[in-house]
Amino acid sequence: MVWIGLTALLSYWRRRPVQLAMLLLGLSLATALWSAVQAINGEARASYDRAAAILGQDRLAQLVREDGARMDQQEFVRLRRAGWLASPVIEGEMRFGDVRLRVLGIDPLTLPPQAQQVDIAAGDELLPFITAPGVLYAAPETAARLTEQATPPVRVAEGLPPGTVVTDIGQAQVLLGAKHKISRLLLWPDQPIGRAPLKVTAPGLTLREPSETGDLARLTDSFHLNLTAFGFLAFAVGLFIVHSAIGLAFEQRRQVFRTLRALGLPARVLVLLLIAELLTFALLAGLVGVALGYVVASALLPDVAATLRGLYGADVPGTLSIRPEVWAAGLAIAVIGTLVAAAQSLWRLWHLPLLAAAQPRAWARTSERALGAQGVAAMVLLLTAAGIAHFGSGLEAGFALLAALLLGAALALPLVLTGILHLGGRLARGPLAEWFWADTRQQLPGLSLALMALLLALAANVGVSTMVSSFRLTFTGWLDQRLASELYVTARTEAEATAIRDWLAQRSDAVLPIWSIEGRVAGQPAAIYGVADHATYRDNWPILSAVPEVWDRIATGDGALINEQLARRQELGLGDQITLPGGWRASIVGVYADYGNPIGQVIIGIDTLVQHYPDVSRLRYAIRIAPGKAESLAAGLRAEFGLPAQNVIDQAGIKVFSLKVFERTFNVTAALNVLTLGVAGLAMFASVMTLSGMRLPQLAPVWAIGLTRRHLAWLELSRGLLLAALTMLAALPVGIALAFVLLAVVNVEAFGWRLPMHLFPGDLARLAALALLAVGLAAAVPAWRLAHLSPSDLLKVFAHER
Amino acid sequence: MLLRLHQIDKFYPTGEGPLHVLRGIDLSLEAGKSLALTGESGSGKSTLLHLVAGLDSPDAGEIHLGGTNIVGLNDTALAALRRGTVGLVFQQFNLIPSLDVAANLAFQARLAGRPDPAWLKVLAKRLGLAQVLTRYPEQLSSGQQQRVAIGRTLAARPRLVLADEPTGNLDEATGDAVLDLMLSLVAETGAALLMVTHSNRLANRLNARVHLHAGRLV
């Protein structure tokens, strides 16, 4: 009985391969985009975990200075003498040629066993490690990047995070120019009894408990949440196709269900057979989807890695590992998604009266009551969105607002379109026009799911492209302000820096130091820069808010400027006091825009910087000179001091590089955007194709009454284009609202800066044309088929005999 | 002569080779007259009707309608013929579900460029549809739907009405009432009627009848 029933059910798909293909394709694509995002996130998070676990930071307590500055090596000596089992570590960033790396210096003789990621304490490895020129241990991909650079010998160590090298602490102190300095002390888990209390031995140090999640994981959470939200949106759009295909298949098979029930197949068995059928499809499509997801993820990962490096300084490998959890999650979401999409149809089947007549178009008819209920739900969601916008705060509230706005708008769409089509019908003159509007309105329930998917994709496109374009415009203007100097030079040693300064004194208009130290401000990692009192800053710096005479106050050492992200994250404003590394305090006199910087930044006068941090590295300078002379001066600098090309960069070079980083940052978003739109286009195609098969009984009488097939085909195409155009119009305000939420809420929470919104009518027109083209293509296939349909196929509608 | 068919042949392709549906059919019908076309299932009655309506084309022979041989006319000309000269009544009614009764009734006449509100009013009254003009087809009984279909056809005052089992979906009493109405209205418009039917009883009510058997007139 079960087998016979299953054969009868499956025979439906054998006769409708296109519908089956659409169902599988929709589910595969939905799973693919979701899995791609999960694979990327999984890779990135594994990388953060490796970074967080380095030197046992996830298991060992540490001693650090509260202000984040480096401590003197004597602290280590004092603690050891007081009986503490501790091991010194120095950490910093430096360049080896073109490659910027995080350098970790360790003491292999005192390192706790939990921190030993590189086995050097025994055997022949130790001596070369602790004696000049030392050894750098690096992950395979990092070691590969260093092959062309002048470095100490490099050895490969699996398990190290990318972008990090481990070396002896003495060697690291030399490399980082921080003699006798250490960044922190790792504490052994078991300490001797009777040691002197920490407060007495090291009063300036703070105990930091082990943490399983590193700063990177926390810092990049919002980025991954963004990706996940996009993946989920694409998945939801894909589910529209699945829901539509399943609903249609169920309604078209209603006659078969009724017959099977009448012949004695219990309802429970019938439902179980259909669930088994759906699960088979879900698993099949899920497998294809996850595999496709890996292909998409592989294509996107290099850009994601570049983004994470550019925005957060996080190193993520550019290649993917096959992760069982991604496969499991992909298959699970395909199965769950299919069951969710089929729930309504299964529920109806379970309650199907045995003698219910087959209604092939019933699935497409939405009663006015159902439409009304949908309208109420849309209104509730949109009001919820307004409520969150007014009262909510935080990234989660931002995403809840986005979800409520998008879902509310999607649910409201059929109602809005019905109203417009009613109006069109009233204004129509002539029988064909009246039929066109009335028939379009009747088609709406069958197409509304696809149109809702299209609305979501278009609104996301409008929103994200408006955000990116607004960002691009602001960023370009900001770069012009920030990169006002004509040349930027980096000396290799302090002596060389002094010589360069002297050499430039007679040959340039101004030499502006770019000196900085790193530390913690208001509990956040931050860089503190000193600036000279010069028109370059007074005239160009992108100040967002400031007290009067702000530059005079900076010059006299009476205050500090902070970047927007530090101000927003720590809720700091003008007049507030901040404590800077070393324990001294400064009043905030201004806040400036600092796009793309993941950490806080503070600007003080150059004299104040040198006064508080006499050991500050003095290697980098900005040079002002007439633009026409910049190139020859750069050539002169390189020739005079033998500086490598990357140590003398002109303004245009930095701008090109910065814009390149910027564009890569949004490549991923753009790719996901296009893919989502593609899935929505497919949803439209699937709906139009499946509906076209059911259209003949409605079109054949009009043909018989006196319209040509070609004329009908044009009307069908126009119907699709009209609905797409109306959906695009509806998507515009939704997309602009989405852009506003992204710029004013999500970006502020995720990155710490707020951007002004700009509208780009050209971009919107291009998107509208693309949407019309996509729907036009989707509608063109059935229209072409209708135009070339043989009369005998149309006559089958009337033929009760031949 | 309004309608004249000469040596009509029609084949349908099948898996077992072409099926010869109509074989050398000769037939004629004068204006204002009615003719019943009877025959068993599969004898080719509906096919013949579709050929006359310009919905399909014969593989051989000529169909002269109002003096014009419609065989070989292009799609546009055939569509114009169906709009202006021919009226079709189907067994399955084939109303336009998205339009209400009033719009369905007026549809073909307006499409043909011959809207006549006064005539429509008469038709609606005679067909007993005056009270249901704002309803949609799915809200009507089968008998009402067929009356709308007849009204739609006659509203355009076609010269030839082609009816394919117009009462086939109705019970006998309703069918008789609908047929009475159709015959009297066709007579009033002066149109010719070619009606396909299984029923000898109904066929006998028309001016003449011909019988199709295995694709031949007998």
mmCIF file of C-alpha atoms in Angstrom, chain A residues 586-710:
data_model
loop_
_atom_site.group_PDB
_atom_site.id
_atom_site.type_symbol
_atom_site.label_atom_id
_atom_site.label_comp_id
_atom_site.label_asym_id
_atom_site.label_seq_id
_atom_site.Cartn_x
_atom_site.Cartn_y
_atom_site.Cartn_z
ATOM 1 C CA ALA A 586 43.292 65.166 29.406
ATOM 2 C CA SER A 587 40.060 66.925 28.584
ATOM 3 C CA ILE A 588 38.294 66.118 25.306
ATOM 4 C CA VAL A 589 38.220 69.237 23.131
ATOM 5 C CA GLY A 590 37.039 67.692 19.869
ATOM 6 C CA VAL A 591 35.772 64.578 18.060
ATOM 7 C CA TYR A 592 36.820 63.720 14.488
ATOM 8 C CA ALA A 593 35.791 61.244 11.797
ATOM 9 C CA ASP A 594 38.115 58.263 11.455
ATOM 10 C CA TYR A 595 36.466 55.806 9.079
ATOM 11 C CA GLY A 596 37.884 52.336 8.717
ATOM 12 C CA ASN A 597 39.854 52.362 11.946
ATOM 13 C CA PRO A 598 38.877 49.500 14.251
ATOM 14 C CA ILE A 599 40.407 50.974 17.413
ATOM 15 C CA GLY A 600 40.190 54.203 19.337
ATOM 16 C CA GLN A 601 42.492 57.080 18.544
ATOM 17 C CA VAL A 602 43.568 60.137 20.525
ATOM 18 C CA ILE A 603 45.368 63.206 19.201
ATOM 19 C CA ILE A 604 47.408 65.470 21.412
ATOM 20 C CA GLY A 605 50.055 68.106 20.721
ATOM 21 C CA ILE A 606 53.402 66.734 19.569
ATOM 22 C CA ASP A 607 55.236 68.358 22.490
ATOM 23 C CA THR A 608 52.796 66.834 24.956
ATOM 24 C CA LEU A 609 53.330 63.407 23.356
ATOM 25 C CA VAL A 610 57.097 63.637 23.644
ATOM 26 C CA GLN A 611 56.854 64.960 27.178
ATOM 27 C CA HIS A 612 54.737 62.029 28.386
ATOM 28 C CA TYR A 613 56.277 59.348 26.155
ATOM 29 C CA PRO A 614 59.921 60.243 25.592
ATOM 30 C CA ASP A 615 60.616 56.808 24.079
ATOM 31 C CA VAL A 616 58.071 57.246 21.309
ATOM 32 C CA SER A 617 59.184 55.934 17.941
ATOM 33 C CA ARG A 618 60.026 58.896 15.670
ATOM 34 C CA LEU A 619 60.249 57.176 12.324
ATOM 35 C CA ARG A 620 57.223 58.443 10.324
ATOM 36 C CA TYR A 621 56.672 61.887 8.778
ATOM 37 C CA ALA A 622 54.262 63.701 6.495
ATOM 38 C CA ILE A 623 55.908 66.173 4.124
ATOM 39 C CA ARG A 624 54.295 69.310 2.708
ATOM 40 C CA ILE A 625 55.638 70.518 -0.603
ATOM 41 C CA ALA A 626 54.205 72.001 -3.785
ATOM 42 C CA PRO A 627 52.454 69.090 -5.529
ATOM 43 C CA GLY A 628 54.548 69.549 -8.673
ATOM 44 C CA LYS A 629 57.761 68.971 -6.741
ATOM 45 C CA ALA A 630 56.588 65.931 -4.769
ATOM 46 C CA GLU A 631 57.747 63.330 -7.265
ATOM 47 C CA SER A 632 61.289 64.661 -7.570
ATOM 48 C CA LEU A 633 61.555 65.047 -3.799
ATOM 49 C CA ALA A 634 60.458 61.432 -3.324
ATOM 50 C CA ALA A 635 63.061 60.294 -5.844
ATOM 51 C CA GLY A 636 65.686 62.417 -4.072
ATOM 52 C CA LEU A 637 64.782 60.887 -0.688
ATOM 53 C CA ARG A 638 65.047 57.362 -2.024
ATOM 54 C CA ALA A 639 68.370 58.101 -3.702
ATOM 55 C CA GLU A 640 69.890 59.963 -0.771
ATOM 56 C CA PHE A 641 68.994 57.460 1.926
ATOM 57 C CA GLY A 642 68.567 54.290 -0.120
ATOM 58 C CA LEU A 643 65.011 53.982 1.144
ATOM 59 C CA PRO A 644 62.868 51.162 -0.276
ATOM 60 C CA ALA A 645 59.948 52.259 -2.473
ATOM 61 C CA GLN A 646 57.343 51.456 0.179
ATOM 62 C CA ASN A 647 59.028 53.789 2.689
ATOM 63 C CA VAL A 648 58.298 56.898 0.563
ATOM 64 C CA ILE A 649 54.707 57.036 -0.578
ATOM 65 C CA ASP A 650 52.927 59.891 -2.274
ATOM 66 C CA GLN A 651 49.405 61.013 -1.406
ATOM 67 C CA ALA A 652 47.880 59.601 -4.582
ATOM 68 C CA GLY A 653 49.431 56.191 -3.878
ATOM 69 C CA ILE A 654 47.909 56.018 -0.407
ATOM 70 C CA LYS A 655 44.540 57.157 -1.722
ATOM 71 C CA VAL A 656 44.539 54.523 -4.438
ATOM 72 C CA PHE A 657 45.481 51.890 -1.878
ATOM 73 C CA SER A 658 42.854 53.075 0.618
ATOM 74 C CA LEU A 659 40.124 53.137 -2.001
ATOM 75 C CA LYS A 660 41.178 49.657 -3.126
ATOM 76 C CA VAL A 661 40.826 48.406 0.449
ATOM 77 C CA PHE A 662 37.462 50.165 0.645
ATOM 78 C CA GLU A 663 36.166 48.589 -2.549
ATOM 79 C CA ARG A 664 37.299 45.123 -1.439
ATOM 80 C CA THR A 665 35.523 45.684 1.857
ATOM 81 C CA PHE A 666 32.210 45.949 0.067
ATOM 82 C CA ASN A 667 32.861 43.334 -2.602
ATOM 83 C CA VAL A 668 31.392 40.676 -0.335
ATOM 84 C CA THR A 669 28.265 42.705 0.340
ATOM 85 C CA ALA A 670 27.867 43.439 -3.354
ATOM 86 C CA ALA A 671 28.317 39.759 -4.246
ATOM 87 C CA LEU A 672 25.747 38.622 -1.672
ATOM 88 C CA ASN A 673 23.451 41.379 -2.920
ATOM 89 C CA VAL A 674 23.669 40.203 -6.512
ATOM 90 C CA LEU A 675 23.200 36.576 -5.480
ATOM 91 C CA THR A 676 20.105 37.458 -3.431
ATOM 92 C CA LEU A 677 18.682 39.362 -6.384
ATOM 93 C CA GLY A 678 19.464 36.342 -8.555
ATOM 94 C CA VAL A 679 17.552 34.060 -6.187
ATOM 95 C CA ALA A 680 14.608 36.501 -6.232
ATOM 96 C CA GLY A 681 14.732 36.553 -10.041
ATOM 97 C CA LEU A 682 14.627 32.781 -9.971
ATOM 98 C CA ALA A 683 11.662 32.881 -7.585
ATOM 99 C CA MET A 684 9.892 35.090 -10.089
ATOM 100 C CA PHE A 685 10.854 32.771 -12.956
ATOM 101 C CA ALA A 686 9.679 29.705 -11.030
ATOM 102 C CA SER A 687 6.345 31.307 -10.191
ATOM 103 C CA VAL A 688 5.711 32.611 -13.689
ATOM 104 C CA MET A 689 6.674 29.266 -15.230
ATOM 105 C CA THR A 690 4.475 27.216 -12.934
ATOM 106 C CA LEU A 691 1.578 29.655 -13.257
ATOM 107 C CA SER A 692 1.891 29.772 -17.023
ATOM 108 C CA GLY A 693 0.931 26.113 -17.163
ATOM 109 C CA MET A 694 -2.306 26.990 -15.396
ATOM 110 C CA ARG A 695 -3.018 30.111 -17.426
ATOM 111 C CA LEU A 696 -4.286 28.424 -20.572
ATOM 112 C CA PRO A 697 -7.879 27.934 -19.360
ATOM 113 C CA GLN A 698 -8.023 31.692 -18.709
ATOM 114 C CA LEU A 699 -6.287 32.764 -21.899
ATOM 115 C CA ALA A 700 -7.846 30.346 -24.383
ATOM 116 C CA PRO A 701 -11.365 31.899 -24.229
ATOM 117 C CA VAL A 702 -9.902 35.368 -24.883
ATOM 118 C CA TRP A 703 -7.981 33.928 -27.819
ATOM 119 C CA ALA A 704 -11.149 32.224 -29.100
ATOM 120 C CA ILE A 705 -13.106 35.458 -28.817
ATOM 121 C CA GLY A 706 -10.693 37.227 -31.093
ATOM 122 C CA LEU A 707 -7.186 37.968 -29.846
ATOM 123 C CA THR A 708 -4.038 36.601 -31.495
ATOM 124 C CA ARG A 709 -1.603 34.474 -29.534
ATOM 125 C CA ARG A 710 1.071 37.110 -30.099
#
